PDB file of C-alpha atoms in Angstrom:
ATOM      1  CA  MET Z   1     -13.963  71.071 126.166  1.00  0.00           C
ATOM      2  CA  GLU Z   2     -13.791  67.447 124.116  1.00  0.00           C
ATOM      3  CA  ASN Z   3     -16.377  64.875 124.933  1.00  0.00           C
ATOM      4  CA  TYR Z   4     -14.074  61.758 124.809  1.00  0.00           C
ATOM      5  CA  PHE Z   5     -17.384  59.530 125.552  1.00  0.00           C
ATOM      6  CA  GLN Z   6     -18.938  61.086 121.927  1.00  0.00           C
ATOM      7  CA  MET Z   7     -15.725  61.471 119.698  1.00  0.00           C
ATOM      8  CA  ASN Z   8     -16.397  62.983 116.133  1.00  0.00           C
ATOM      9  CA  PHE Z   9     -13.444  62.269 113.876  1.00  0.00           C
ATOM     10  CA  ASP Z  10     -13.928  62.791 110.239  1.00  0.00           C
ATOM     11  CA  ASN Z  11     -12.348  60.278 107.956  1.00  0.00           C
ATOM     12  CA  ARG Z  12      -9.048  62.165 107.683  1.00  0.00           C
ATOM     13  CA  GLN Z  13      -8.395  62.105 111.215  1.00  0.00           C
ATOM     14  CA  ILE Z  14      -9.172  58.356 111.332  1.00  0.00           C
ATOM     15  CA  ASN Z  15      -7.126  57.728 108.699  1.00  0.00           C
ATOM     16  CA  ALA Z  16      -4.349  59.479 110.275  1.00  0.00           C
ATOM     17  CA  ILE Z  17      -4.584  56.652 113.022  1.00  0.00           C
ATOM     18  CA  SER Z  18      -2.434  53.791 112.467  1.00  0.00           C
ATOM     19  CA  ASN Z  19      -4.157  50.482 112.105  1.00  0.00           C
ATOM     20  CA  LEU Z  20      -3.305  48.963 115.557  1.00  0.00           C
ATOM     21  CA  GLY Z  21      -4.124  52.420 116.766  1.00  0.00           C
ATOM     22  CA  LEU Z  22      -7.563  51.733 115.895  1.00  0.00           C
ATOM     23  CA  ALA Z  23      -7.574  48.382 117.496  1.00  0.00           C
ATOM     24  CA  HIS Z  24      -6.297  50.026 120.503  1.00  0.00           C
ATOM     25  CA  ILE Z  25      -9.042  51.745 121.238  1.00  0.00           C
ATOM     26  CA  GLY Z  26     -11.634  49.244 119.457  1.00  0.00           C
ATOM     27  CA  ASP Z  27     -10.192  46.965 122.049  1.00  0.00           C
ATOM     28  CA  ALA Z  28     -11.680  48.826 124.842  1.00  0.00           C
ATOM     29  CA  VAL Z  29     -14.947  49.734 122.935  1.00  0.00           C
ATOM     30  CA  PHE Z  30     -15.507  46.075 122.497  1.00  0.00           C
ATOM     31  CA  GLU Z  31     -14.700  45.242 126.200  1.00  0.00           C
ATOM     32  CA  LEU Z  32     -16.822  47.943 127.434  1.00  0.00           C
ATOM     33  CA  LEU Z  33     -19.915  46.442 125.492  1.00  0.00           C
ATOM     34  CA  CYS Z  34     -19.037  43.048 126.736  1.00  0.00           C
ATOM     35  CA  ARG Z  35     -19.309  44.453 130.211  1.00  0.00           C
ATOM     36  CA  SER Z  36     -22.404  46.150 129.818  1.00  0.00           C
ATOM     37  CA  TYR Z  37     -24.365  43.382 128.238  1.00  0.00           C
ATOM     38  CA  LEU Z  38     -23.252  41.147 131.055  1.00  0.00           C
ATOM     39  CA  CYS Z  39     -24.236  43.215 133.809  1.00  0.00           C
ATOM     40  CA  GLY Z  40     -27.789  44.106 131.887  1.00  0.00           C
ATOM     41  CA  ASN Z  41     -28.259  40.621 131.544  1.00  0.00           C
ATOM     42  CA  GLY Z  42     -28.266  39.794 135.484  1.00  0.00           C
ATOM     43  CA  GLN Z  43     -24.753  38.794 136.020  1.00  0.00           C
ATOM     44  CA  THR Z  44     -24.139  40.133 139.244  1.00  0.00           C
ATOM     45  CA  THR Z  45     -20.658  38.292 140.949  1.00  0.00           C
ATOM     46  CA  VAL Z  46     -17.582  40.017 140.250  1.00  0.00           C
ATOM     47  CA  GLY Z  47     -15.901  36.525 139.449  1.00  0.00           C
ATOM     48  CA  GLN Z  48     -18.487  35.358 136.932  1.00  0.00           C
ATOM     49  CA  LEU Z  49     -18.676  38.863 135.328  1.00  0.00           C
ATOM     50  CA  HIS Z  50     -14.901  38.610 134.857  1.00  0.00           C
ATOM     51  CA  HIS Z  51     -14.829  35.008 133.526  1.00  0.00           C
ATOM     52  CA  ASP Z  52     -17.467  35.454 131.196  1.00  0.00           C
ATOM     53  CA  THR Z  53     -16.217  38.829 129.932  1.00  0.00           C
ATOM     54  CA  VAL Z  54     -12.922  37.087 129.239  1.00  0.00           C
ATOM     55  CA  GLN Z  55     -14.613  34.347 127.199  1.00  0.00           C
ATOM     56  CA  LEU Z  56     -16.050  37.035 124.992  1.00  0.00           C
ATOM     57  CA  VAL Z  57     -13.089  39.201 124.671  1.00  0.00           C
ATOM     58  CA  LYS Z  58     -10.474  36.869 123.749  1.00  0.00           C
ATOM     59  CA  ALA Z  59      -9.285  36.477 120.523  1.00  0.00           C
ATOM     60  CA  PRO Z  60     -11.072  33.099 119.307  1.00  0.00           C
ATOM     61  CA  ALA Z  61     -14.348  34.355 120.538  1.00  0.00           C
ATOM     62  CA  GLN Z  62     -13.763  38.129 118.551  1.00  0.00           C
ATOM     63  CA  ALA Z  63     -12.912  35.743 115.621  1.00  0.00           C
ATOM     64  CA  LYS Z  64     -15.840  34.233 115.481  1.00  0.00           C
ATOM     65  CA  PHE Z  65     -17.910  37.506 115.921  1.00  0.00           C
ATOM     66  CA  ALA Z  66     -16.248  39.075 112.899  1.00  0.00           C
ATOM     67  CA  GLU Z  67     -16.863  35.936 110.957  1.00  0.00           C
ATOM     68  CA  LYS Z  68     -20.791  36.565 111.713  1.00  0.00           C
ATOM     69  CA  LEU Z  69     -20.641  40.562 110.973  1.00  0.00           C
ATOM     70  CA  LEU Z  70     -18.653  40.342 107.585  1.00  0.00           C
ATOM     71  CA  PRO Z  71     -21.833  39.563 105.511  1.00  0.00           C
ATOM     72  CA  VAL Z  72     -23.623  42.762 106.966  1.00  0.00           C
ATOM     73  CA  LEU Z  73     -20.632  45.213 106.903  1.00  0.00           C
ATOM     74  CA  THR Z  74     -20.620  48.206 104.138  1.00  0.00           C
ATOM     75  CA  GLU Z  75     -17.473  48.612 102.116  1.00  0.00           C
ATOM     76  CA  GLU Z  76     -16.316  51.331 104.317  1.00  0.00           C
ATOM     77  CA  GLU Z  77     -16.624  49.223 107.083  1.00  0.00           C
ATOM     78  CA  LEU Z  78     -15.174  46.351 105.673  1.00  0.00           C
ATOM     79  CA  ALA Z  79     -12.078  48.734 104.900  1.00  0.00           C
ATOM     80  CA  PHE Z  80     -11.295  49.433 108.389  1.00  0.00           C
ATOM     81  CA  TYR Z  81     -11.966  45.413 109.456  1.00  0.00           C
ATOM     82  CA  ARG Z  82      -8.826  44.763 106.851  1.00  0.00           C
ATOM     83  CA  ARG Z  83      -6.806  47.291 107.885  1.00  0.00           C
ATOM     84  CA  GLY Z  84      -6.822  45.947 111.475  1.00  0.00           C
ATOM     85  CA  LYS Z  85      -6.796  42.277 110.185  1.00  0.00           C
ATOM     86  CA  ASN Z  86      -3.721  42.881 107.853  1.00  0.00           C
ATOM     87  CA  ALA Z  87      -2.041  45.315 110.718  1.00  0.00           C
ATOM     88  CA  HIS Z  88       1.496  43.667 111.231  1.00  0.00           C
ATOM     89  CA  VAL Z  89       1.550  42.550 115.282  1.00  0.00           C
ATOM     90  CA  HIS Z  90       4.805  41.393 116.808  1.00  0.00           C
ATOM     91  CA  ALA Z  91       3.225  38.563 118.957  1.00  0.00           C
ATOM     92  CA  VAL Z  92      -0.042  36.168 119.032  1.00  0.00           C
ATOM     93  CA  PRO Z  93      -1.558  35.224 122.523  1.00  0.00           C
ATOM     94  CA  LYS Z  94      -0.923  31.746 123.069  1.00  0.00           C
ATOM     95  CA  GLY Z  95      -4.705  31.123 123.328  1.00  0.00           C
ATOM     96  CA  ALA Z  96      -5.519  31.731 119.932  1.00  0.00           C
ATOM     97  CA  THR Z  97      -4.344  31.109 115.975  1.00  0.00           C
ATOM     98  CA  PRO Z  98      -2.423  34.383 114.158  1.00  0.00           C
ATOM     99  CA  ALA Z  99      -5.526  33.965 111.950  1.00  0.00           C
ATOM    100  CA  GLU Z 100      -7.999  34.397 114.846  1.00  0.00           C
ATOM    101  CA  TYR Z 101      -5.882  37.098 116.073  1.00  0.00           C
ATOM    102  CA  ALA Z 102      -5.953  38.730 112.748  1.00  0.00           C
ATOM    103  CA  LYS Z 103      -9.563  38.432 112.694  1.00  0.00           C
ATOM    104  CA  ALA Z 104      -9.842  39.607 116.228  1.00  0.00           C
ATOM    105  CA  THR Z 105      -7.801  42.505 115.474  1.00  0.00           C
ATOM    106  CA  GLY Z 106      -9.803  43.473 112.189  1.00  0.00           C
ATOM    107  CA  LEU Z 107     -12.915  43.287 114.695  1.00  0.00           C
ATOM    108  CA  GLU Z 108     -11.115  45.753 117.147  1.00  0.00           C
ATOM    109  CA  ALA Z 109     -10.057  48.048 114.355  1.00  0.00           C
ATOM    110  CA  LEU Z 110     -13.432  48.284 113.002  1.00  0.00           C
ATOM    111  CA  PHE Z 111     -15.041  49.076 116.450  1.00  0.00           C
ATOM    112  CA  GLY Z 112     -12.102  51.859 117.205  1.00  0.00           C
ATOM    113  CA  ALA Z 113     -12.596  53.616 113.494  1.00  0.00           C
ATOM    114  CA  LEU Z 114     -16.822  53.564 114.493  1.00  0.00           C
ATOM    115  CA  TYR Z 115     -16.470  54.858 118.281  1.00  0.00           C
ATOM    116  CA  LEU Z 116     -13.894  57.475 117.025  1.00  0.00           C
ATOM    117  CA  ALA Z 117     -16.698  58.647 113.725  1.00  0.00           C
ATOM    118  CA  GLY Z 118     -19.160  58.862 116.389  1.00  0.00           C
ATOM    119  CA  ARG Z 119     -21.317  56.077 115.062  1.00  0.00           C
ATOM    120  CA  THR Z 120     -22.359  54.746 118.424  1.00  0.00           C
ATOM    121  CA  ASP Z 121     -25.554  53.439 116.729  1.00  0.00           C
ATOM    122  CA  ARG Z 122     -24.047  51.564 114.206  1.00  0.00           C
ATOM    123  CA  ILE Z 123     -21.648  49.811 116.954  1.00  0.00           C
ATOM    124  CA  ASN Z 124     -24.637  49.155 118.743  1.00  0.00           C
ATOM    125  CA  GLU Z 125     -26.465  47.137 115.782  1.00  0.00           C
ATOM    126  CA  LEU Z 126     -23.045  45.195 115.042  1.00  0.00           C
ATOM    127  CA  PHE Z 127     -22.864  44.000 118.568  1.00  0.00           C
ATOM    128  CA  HIS Z 128     -26.458  43.261 118.771  1.00  0.00           C
ATOM    129  CA  MET Z 129     -26.015  41.122 115.896  1.00  0.00           C
ATOM    130  CA  MET Z 130     -23.177  39.509 117.085  1.00  0.00           C
ATOM    131  CA  MET Z 131     -24.490  38.523 120.543  1.00  0.00           C
ATOM    132  CA  GLU Z 132     -27.940  36.954 118.918  1.00  0.00           C
ATOM    133  CA  ALA Z 133     -28.163  33.495 119.425  1.00  0.00           C
TER     134      ALA Z 133
END
């Protein structure tokens, strides 16, 4: 039985997934990390949790997080980031510029690729770097 909480795709399998497919799974991984982070830091009301989660996962915030991580990414990680950043999206949310949305999609593709490779320790390391003041 496949354990969907701990994936272990090889590079061939990950590369077979579209850029936006990687961003799709990475979006969910990133949101789960943000929700866990907020719950772990004492956020208690549902309304506040939702508000703060939205602030962290919206494209402008993700773009800033991506900028913060770029200097520490490996070449392989940068390649996944670029795949997402260069994906051809059909619409940009009204709260983001096209450049912010591209960077956010790159971050999500990176997190998606790392998740599918089973590299949750690296995801956690990168997430901690992002959340540092």
